[in-house]
Short mmCIF file of C-alpha atoms and ligand atoms in Angstrom, two decimals:
data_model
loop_
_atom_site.label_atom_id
_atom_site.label_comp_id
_atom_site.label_asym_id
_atom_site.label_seq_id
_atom_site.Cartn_x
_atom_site.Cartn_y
_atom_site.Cartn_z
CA UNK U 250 132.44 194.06 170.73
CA UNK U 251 130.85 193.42 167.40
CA UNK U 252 132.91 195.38 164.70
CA UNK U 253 131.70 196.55 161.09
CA UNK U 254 133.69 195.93 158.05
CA UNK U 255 133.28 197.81 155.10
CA UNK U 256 136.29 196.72 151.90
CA UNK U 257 136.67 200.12 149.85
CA UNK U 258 135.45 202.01 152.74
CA UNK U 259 137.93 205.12 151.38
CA UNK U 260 135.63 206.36 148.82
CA UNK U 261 132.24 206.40 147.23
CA UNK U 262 129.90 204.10 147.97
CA UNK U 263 131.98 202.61 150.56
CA UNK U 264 132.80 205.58 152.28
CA UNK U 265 129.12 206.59 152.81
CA UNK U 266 128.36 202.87 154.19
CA UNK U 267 131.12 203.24 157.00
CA UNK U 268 129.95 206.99 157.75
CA UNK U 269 126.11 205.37 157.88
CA UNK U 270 126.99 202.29 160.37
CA UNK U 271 129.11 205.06 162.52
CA UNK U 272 126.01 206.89 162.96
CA UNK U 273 124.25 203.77 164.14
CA UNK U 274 126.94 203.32 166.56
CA UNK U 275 128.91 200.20 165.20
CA UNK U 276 132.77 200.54 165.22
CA UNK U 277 133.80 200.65 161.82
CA UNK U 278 136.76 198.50 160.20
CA UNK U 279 137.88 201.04 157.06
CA UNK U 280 139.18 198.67 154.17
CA UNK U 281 141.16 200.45 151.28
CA UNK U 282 143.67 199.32 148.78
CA UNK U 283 145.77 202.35 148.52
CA UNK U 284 144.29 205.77 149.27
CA UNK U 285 145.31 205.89 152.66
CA UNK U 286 144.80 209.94 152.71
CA UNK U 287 141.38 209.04 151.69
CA UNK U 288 140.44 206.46 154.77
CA UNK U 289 142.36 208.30 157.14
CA UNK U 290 139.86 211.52 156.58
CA UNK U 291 136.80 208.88 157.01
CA UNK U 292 138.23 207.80 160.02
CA UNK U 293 138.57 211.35 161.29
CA UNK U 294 135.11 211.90 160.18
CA UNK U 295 133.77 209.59 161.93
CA UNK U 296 135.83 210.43 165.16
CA UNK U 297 134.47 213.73 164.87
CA UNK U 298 130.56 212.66 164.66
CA UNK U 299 131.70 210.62 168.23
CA UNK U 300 132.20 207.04 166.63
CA UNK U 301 135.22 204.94 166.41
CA UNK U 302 136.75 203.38 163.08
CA UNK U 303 140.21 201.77 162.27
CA UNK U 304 141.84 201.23 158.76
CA UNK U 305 142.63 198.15 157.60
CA UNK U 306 144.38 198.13 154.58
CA UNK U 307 144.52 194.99 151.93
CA UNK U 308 143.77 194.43 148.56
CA UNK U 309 140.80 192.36 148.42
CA UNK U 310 141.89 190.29 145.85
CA UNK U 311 145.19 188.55 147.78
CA UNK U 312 144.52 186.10 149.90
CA UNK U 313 147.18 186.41 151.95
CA UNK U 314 146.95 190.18 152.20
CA UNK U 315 143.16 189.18 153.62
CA UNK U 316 144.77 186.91 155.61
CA UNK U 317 147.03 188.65 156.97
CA UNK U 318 145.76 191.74 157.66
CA UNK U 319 142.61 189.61 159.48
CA UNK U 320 145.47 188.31 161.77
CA UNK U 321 146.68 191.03 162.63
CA UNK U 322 143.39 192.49 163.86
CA UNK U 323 142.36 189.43 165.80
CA UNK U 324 145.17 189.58 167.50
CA UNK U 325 144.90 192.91 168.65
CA UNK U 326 141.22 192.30 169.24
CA UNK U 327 140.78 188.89 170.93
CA UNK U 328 137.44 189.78 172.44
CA UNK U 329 136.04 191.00 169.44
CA UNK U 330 134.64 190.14 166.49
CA UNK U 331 133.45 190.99 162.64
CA UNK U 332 129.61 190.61 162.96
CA UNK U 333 128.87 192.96 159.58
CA UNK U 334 130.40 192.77 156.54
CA UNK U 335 130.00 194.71 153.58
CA UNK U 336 131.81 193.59 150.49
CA UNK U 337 131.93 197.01 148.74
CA UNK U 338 135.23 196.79 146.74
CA UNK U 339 135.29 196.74 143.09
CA UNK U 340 136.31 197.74 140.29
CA UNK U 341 135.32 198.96 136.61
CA UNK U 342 137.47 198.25 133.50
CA UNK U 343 135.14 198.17 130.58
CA UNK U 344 135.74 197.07 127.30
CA UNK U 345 134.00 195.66 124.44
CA UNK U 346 134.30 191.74 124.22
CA UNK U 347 136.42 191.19 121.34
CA UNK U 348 139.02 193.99 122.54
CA UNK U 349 139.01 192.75 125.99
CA UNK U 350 142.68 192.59 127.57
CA UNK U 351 143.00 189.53 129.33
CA UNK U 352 144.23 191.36 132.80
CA UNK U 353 140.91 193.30 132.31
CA UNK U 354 138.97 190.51 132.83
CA UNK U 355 140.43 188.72 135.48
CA UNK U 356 141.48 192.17 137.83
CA UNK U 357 137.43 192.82 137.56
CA UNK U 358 136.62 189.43 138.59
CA UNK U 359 139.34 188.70 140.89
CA UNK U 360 138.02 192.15 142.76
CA UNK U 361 134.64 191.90 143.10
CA UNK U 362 134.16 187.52 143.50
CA UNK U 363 137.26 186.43 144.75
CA UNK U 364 137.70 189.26 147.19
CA UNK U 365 134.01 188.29 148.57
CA UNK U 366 135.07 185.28 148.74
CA UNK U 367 138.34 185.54 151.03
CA UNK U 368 136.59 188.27 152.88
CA UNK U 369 133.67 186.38 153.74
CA UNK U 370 135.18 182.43 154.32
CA UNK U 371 137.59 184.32 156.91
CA UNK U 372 134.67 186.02 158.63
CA UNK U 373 131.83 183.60 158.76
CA UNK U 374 133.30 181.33 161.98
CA UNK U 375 133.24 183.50 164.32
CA UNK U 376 129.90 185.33 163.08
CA UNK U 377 128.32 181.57 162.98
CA UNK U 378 129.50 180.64 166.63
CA UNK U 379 127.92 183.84 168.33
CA UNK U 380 124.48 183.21 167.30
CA UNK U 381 124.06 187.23 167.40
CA UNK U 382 122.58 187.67 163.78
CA UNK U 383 125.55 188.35 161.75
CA UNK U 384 124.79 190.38 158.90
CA UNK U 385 126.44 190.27 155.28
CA UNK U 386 125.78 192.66 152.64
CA UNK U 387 127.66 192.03 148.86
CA UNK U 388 127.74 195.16 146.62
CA UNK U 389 126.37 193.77 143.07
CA UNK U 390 124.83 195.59 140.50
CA UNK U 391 122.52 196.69 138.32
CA UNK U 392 124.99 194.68 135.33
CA UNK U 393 124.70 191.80 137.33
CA UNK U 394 121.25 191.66 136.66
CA UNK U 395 120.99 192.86 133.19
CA UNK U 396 124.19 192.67 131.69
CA UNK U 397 125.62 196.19 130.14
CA UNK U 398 127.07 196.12 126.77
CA UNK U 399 130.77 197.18 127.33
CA UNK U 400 130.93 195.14 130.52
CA UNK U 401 131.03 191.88 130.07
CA UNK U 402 133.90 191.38 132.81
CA UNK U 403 131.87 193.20 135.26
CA UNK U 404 128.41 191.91 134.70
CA UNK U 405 129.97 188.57 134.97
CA UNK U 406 131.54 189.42 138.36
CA UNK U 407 127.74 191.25 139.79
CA UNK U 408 126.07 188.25 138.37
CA UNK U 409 128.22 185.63 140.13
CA UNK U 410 128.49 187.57 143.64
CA UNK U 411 124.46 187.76 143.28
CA UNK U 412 124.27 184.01 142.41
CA UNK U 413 126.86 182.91 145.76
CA UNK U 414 124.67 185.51 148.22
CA UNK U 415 121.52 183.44 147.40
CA UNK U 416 123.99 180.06 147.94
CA UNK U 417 125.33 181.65 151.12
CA UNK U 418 122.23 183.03 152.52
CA UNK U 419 120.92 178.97 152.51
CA UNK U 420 123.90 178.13 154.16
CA UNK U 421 124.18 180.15 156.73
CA UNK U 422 120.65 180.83 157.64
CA UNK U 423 120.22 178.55 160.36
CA UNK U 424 123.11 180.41 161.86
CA UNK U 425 121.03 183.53 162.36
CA UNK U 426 123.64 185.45 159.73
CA UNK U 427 121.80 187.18 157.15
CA UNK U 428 123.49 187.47 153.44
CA UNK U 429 121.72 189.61 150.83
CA UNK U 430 123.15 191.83 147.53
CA UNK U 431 122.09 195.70 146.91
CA UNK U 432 121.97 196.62 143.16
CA UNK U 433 123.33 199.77 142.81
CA UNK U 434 121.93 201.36 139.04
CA UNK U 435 124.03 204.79 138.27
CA UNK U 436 125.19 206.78 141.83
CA UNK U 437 127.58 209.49 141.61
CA UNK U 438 130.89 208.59 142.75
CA UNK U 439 134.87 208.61 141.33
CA UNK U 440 133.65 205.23 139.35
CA UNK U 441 131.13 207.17 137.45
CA UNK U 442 132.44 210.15 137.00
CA UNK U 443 133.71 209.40 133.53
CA UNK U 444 130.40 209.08 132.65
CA UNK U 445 128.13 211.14 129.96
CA UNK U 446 126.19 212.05 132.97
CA UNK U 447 123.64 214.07 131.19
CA UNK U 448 123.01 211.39 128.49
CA UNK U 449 122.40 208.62 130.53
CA UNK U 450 120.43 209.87 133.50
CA UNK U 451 117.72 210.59 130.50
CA UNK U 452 117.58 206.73 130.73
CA UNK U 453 116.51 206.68 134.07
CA UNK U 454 112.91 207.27 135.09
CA UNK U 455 113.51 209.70 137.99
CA UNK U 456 116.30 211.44 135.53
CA UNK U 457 119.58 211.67 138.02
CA UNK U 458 121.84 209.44 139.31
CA UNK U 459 121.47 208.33 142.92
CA UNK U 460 123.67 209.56 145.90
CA UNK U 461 125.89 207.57 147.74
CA UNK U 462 124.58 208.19 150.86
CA UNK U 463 121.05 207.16 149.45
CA UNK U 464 122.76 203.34 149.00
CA UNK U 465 124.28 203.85 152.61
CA UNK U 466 120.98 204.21 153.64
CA UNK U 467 119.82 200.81 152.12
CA UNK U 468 122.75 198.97 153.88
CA UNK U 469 121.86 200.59 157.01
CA UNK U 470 118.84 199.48 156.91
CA UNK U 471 119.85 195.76 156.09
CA UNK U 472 122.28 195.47 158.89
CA UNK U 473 120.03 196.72 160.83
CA UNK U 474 117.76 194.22 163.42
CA UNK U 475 114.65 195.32 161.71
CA UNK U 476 115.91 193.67 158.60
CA UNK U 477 116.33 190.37 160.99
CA UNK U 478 114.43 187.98 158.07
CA UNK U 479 115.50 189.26 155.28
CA UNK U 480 118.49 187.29 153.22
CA UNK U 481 118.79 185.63 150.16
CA UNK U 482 117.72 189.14 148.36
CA UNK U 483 118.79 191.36 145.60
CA UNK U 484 117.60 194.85 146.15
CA UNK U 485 117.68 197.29 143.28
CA UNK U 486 118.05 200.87 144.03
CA UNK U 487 118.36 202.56 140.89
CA UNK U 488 115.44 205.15 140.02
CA UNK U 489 113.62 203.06 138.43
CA UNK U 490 116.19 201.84 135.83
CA UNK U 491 115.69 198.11 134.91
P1 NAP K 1029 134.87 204.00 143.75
O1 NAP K 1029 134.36 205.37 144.03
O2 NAP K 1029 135.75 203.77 142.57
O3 NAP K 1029 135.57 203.44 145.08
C1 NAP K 1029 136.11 202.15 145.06
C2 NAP K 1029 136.57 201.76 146.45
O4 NAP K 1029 137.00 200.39 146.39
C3 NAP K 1029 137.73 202.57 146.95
O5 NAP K 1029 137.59 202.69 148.35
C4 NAP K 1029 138.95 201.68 146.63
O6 NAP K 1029 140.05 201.86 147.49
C5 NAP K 1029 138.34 200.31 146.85
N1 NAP K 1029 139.01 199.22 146.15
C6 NAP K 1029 139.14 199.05 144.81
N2 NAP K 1029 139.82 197.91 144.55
C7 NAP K 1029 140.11 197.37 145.76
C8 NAP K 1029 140.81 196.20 146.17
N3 NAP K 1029 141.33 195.34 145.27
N4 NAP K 1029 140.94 195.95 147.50
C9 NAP K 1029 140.42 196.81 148.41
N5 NAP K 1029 139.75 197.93 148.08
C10 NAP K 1029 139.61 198.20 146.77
O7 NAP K 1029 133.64 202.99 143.52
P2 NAP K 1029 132.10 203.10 143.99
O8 NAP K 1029 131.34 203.73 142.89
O9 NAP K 1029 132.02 203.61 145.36
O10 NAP K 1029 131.72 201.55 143.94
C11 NAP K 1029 131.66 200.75 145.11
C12 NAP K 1029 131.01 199.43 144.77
O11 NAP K 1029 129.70 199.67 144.25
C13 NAP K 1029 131.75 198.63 143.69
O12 NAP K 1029 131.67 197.27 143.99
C14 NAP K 1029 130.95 198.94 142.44
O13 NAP K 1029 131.08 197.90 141.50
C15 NAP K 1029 129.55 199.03 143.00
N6 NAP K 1029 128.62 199.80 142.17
C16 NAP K 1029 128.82 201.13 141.93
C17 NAP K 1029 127.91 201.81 141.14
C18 NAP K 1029 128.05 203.28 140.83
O14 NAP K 1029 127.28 203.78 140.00
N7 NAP K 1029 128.97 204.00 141.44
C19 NAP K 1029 126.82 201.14 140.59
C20 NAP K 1029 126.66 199.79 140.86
C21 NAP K 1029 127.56 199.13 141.66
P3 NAP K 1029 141.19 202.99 147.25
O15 NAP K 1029 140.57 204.29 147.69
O16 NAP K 1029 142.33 202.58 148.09
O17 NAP K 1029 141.49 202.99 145.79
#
């Protein structure tokens, strides 16, 4: 069976990703750090729309806690494999420059870039042996594109994870596994709700944030078969804030 995994599938953004590839009928592989009250009640969400998810906790950032945890599953899943991967996790911890604690730069980083990267490298043999179209979908940024004063850490992070999906995408191409990025601008979620909402969603053409589910949508879509030729891309969804 060809499973979904979505890291920081407990909340926000995440959350509405593993709720959207439910409801296309993929089993769903929950990743969280440490809200396991939060997973468990999108797992039972999901069970109660008629789909089927498992948690799978780890902290993206530790190798062997990917490791391991991968292990585990294959293990209990021999016949199976991860054939969609959404690397959702990440975190905000925004500073100016100068004032920058050390940690804060490298537990952004580490998060976002490093945990693609010992997500992905564990996940890409068996999605390049089946030949099925395996489908890879990073969580970047609007930073990532811009850069955001305050954010240096994260920027950095969006902007790196956008530069190894169009590395990744060449690479694996030929495999039939598509890798692309989705540029979130402002969507309401516990990340931005620290936010001046008011102020800033004057800066945004259609003047709101976007929804959660409205980015779940966008991943649906590029997991989806009709999205079969697509890869290498950075897709902005962000009201018209660039
Ligand atoms: P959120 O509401 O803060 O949720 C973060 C999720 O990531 C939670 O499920 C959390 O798990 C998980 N997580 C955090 N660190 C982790 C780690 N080291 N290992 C495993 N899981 C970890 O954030 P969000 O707004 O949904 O953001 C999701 C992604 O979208 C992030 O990559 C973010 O940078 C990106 N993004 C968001 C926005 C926005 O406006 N919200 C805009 C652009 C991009 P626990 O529940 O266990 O803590």
């Amino acid at each position: 069976m060809k499973y979904a995994l979505v890291t920081g599938g407990s909340r926000g953004l995440g959350k509405a990703v593993c709720l959207k590839l439910a409801s296309m009928g993929m089993p769903v592989i929950i990743n969280y750090q440490s809200n396991g009250e939060a997973a468990e009640g999108v797992k039972a969400e999901i069970e109660a729309m008629g789909g089927q998810a498992e948690l799978m906790p780890f902290n993206v950032g530790k190798m062997e806690e990917v490791e391991a945890a991968m292990d585990k599953w294959q293990d209990a899943h021999p016949d199976d494999y991860i054939a969609y991967l959404v690397n959702n996790a990440g975190i905000r911890r925004d500073n100016v420059m100068f004032m920058m604690p050390e940690a804060d730069w490298h537990d952004v980083i580490n998060t976002s870039l490093n945990g693609f990267y010992y997500v992905t490298r564990r996940c890409l043999p068996k999605m390049m042996m089946r030949k099925h179209g395996g489908r890879i979908v990073n969580m970047a940024s609007l930073s990532g594109l811009k850069g955001m004063p305050g954010q240096t850490n994260y920027s950095a992070a969006k902007a790196a994870l956008i530069g190894a999906t169009k590395a990744l995408a060449q690479e694996v191409a030929p495999r039939a596994v598509t890798v692309n990025a989705v540029a979130p601008g402002f969507i309401e979620t516990d990340m931005t709700k620290d936010l001046p909402q008011d102020e800033l969603k004057q800066l945004v053409p259609m003047k709101r944030f976007g929804k959660a589910e409205e980015v779940a949508d966008l991943v649906g879509f590029l997991v989806s078969d009709a999205a079969s030729y697509i890869t290498g891309e950075v897709i902005s969804i962000n009201g018209g804030l660039y």
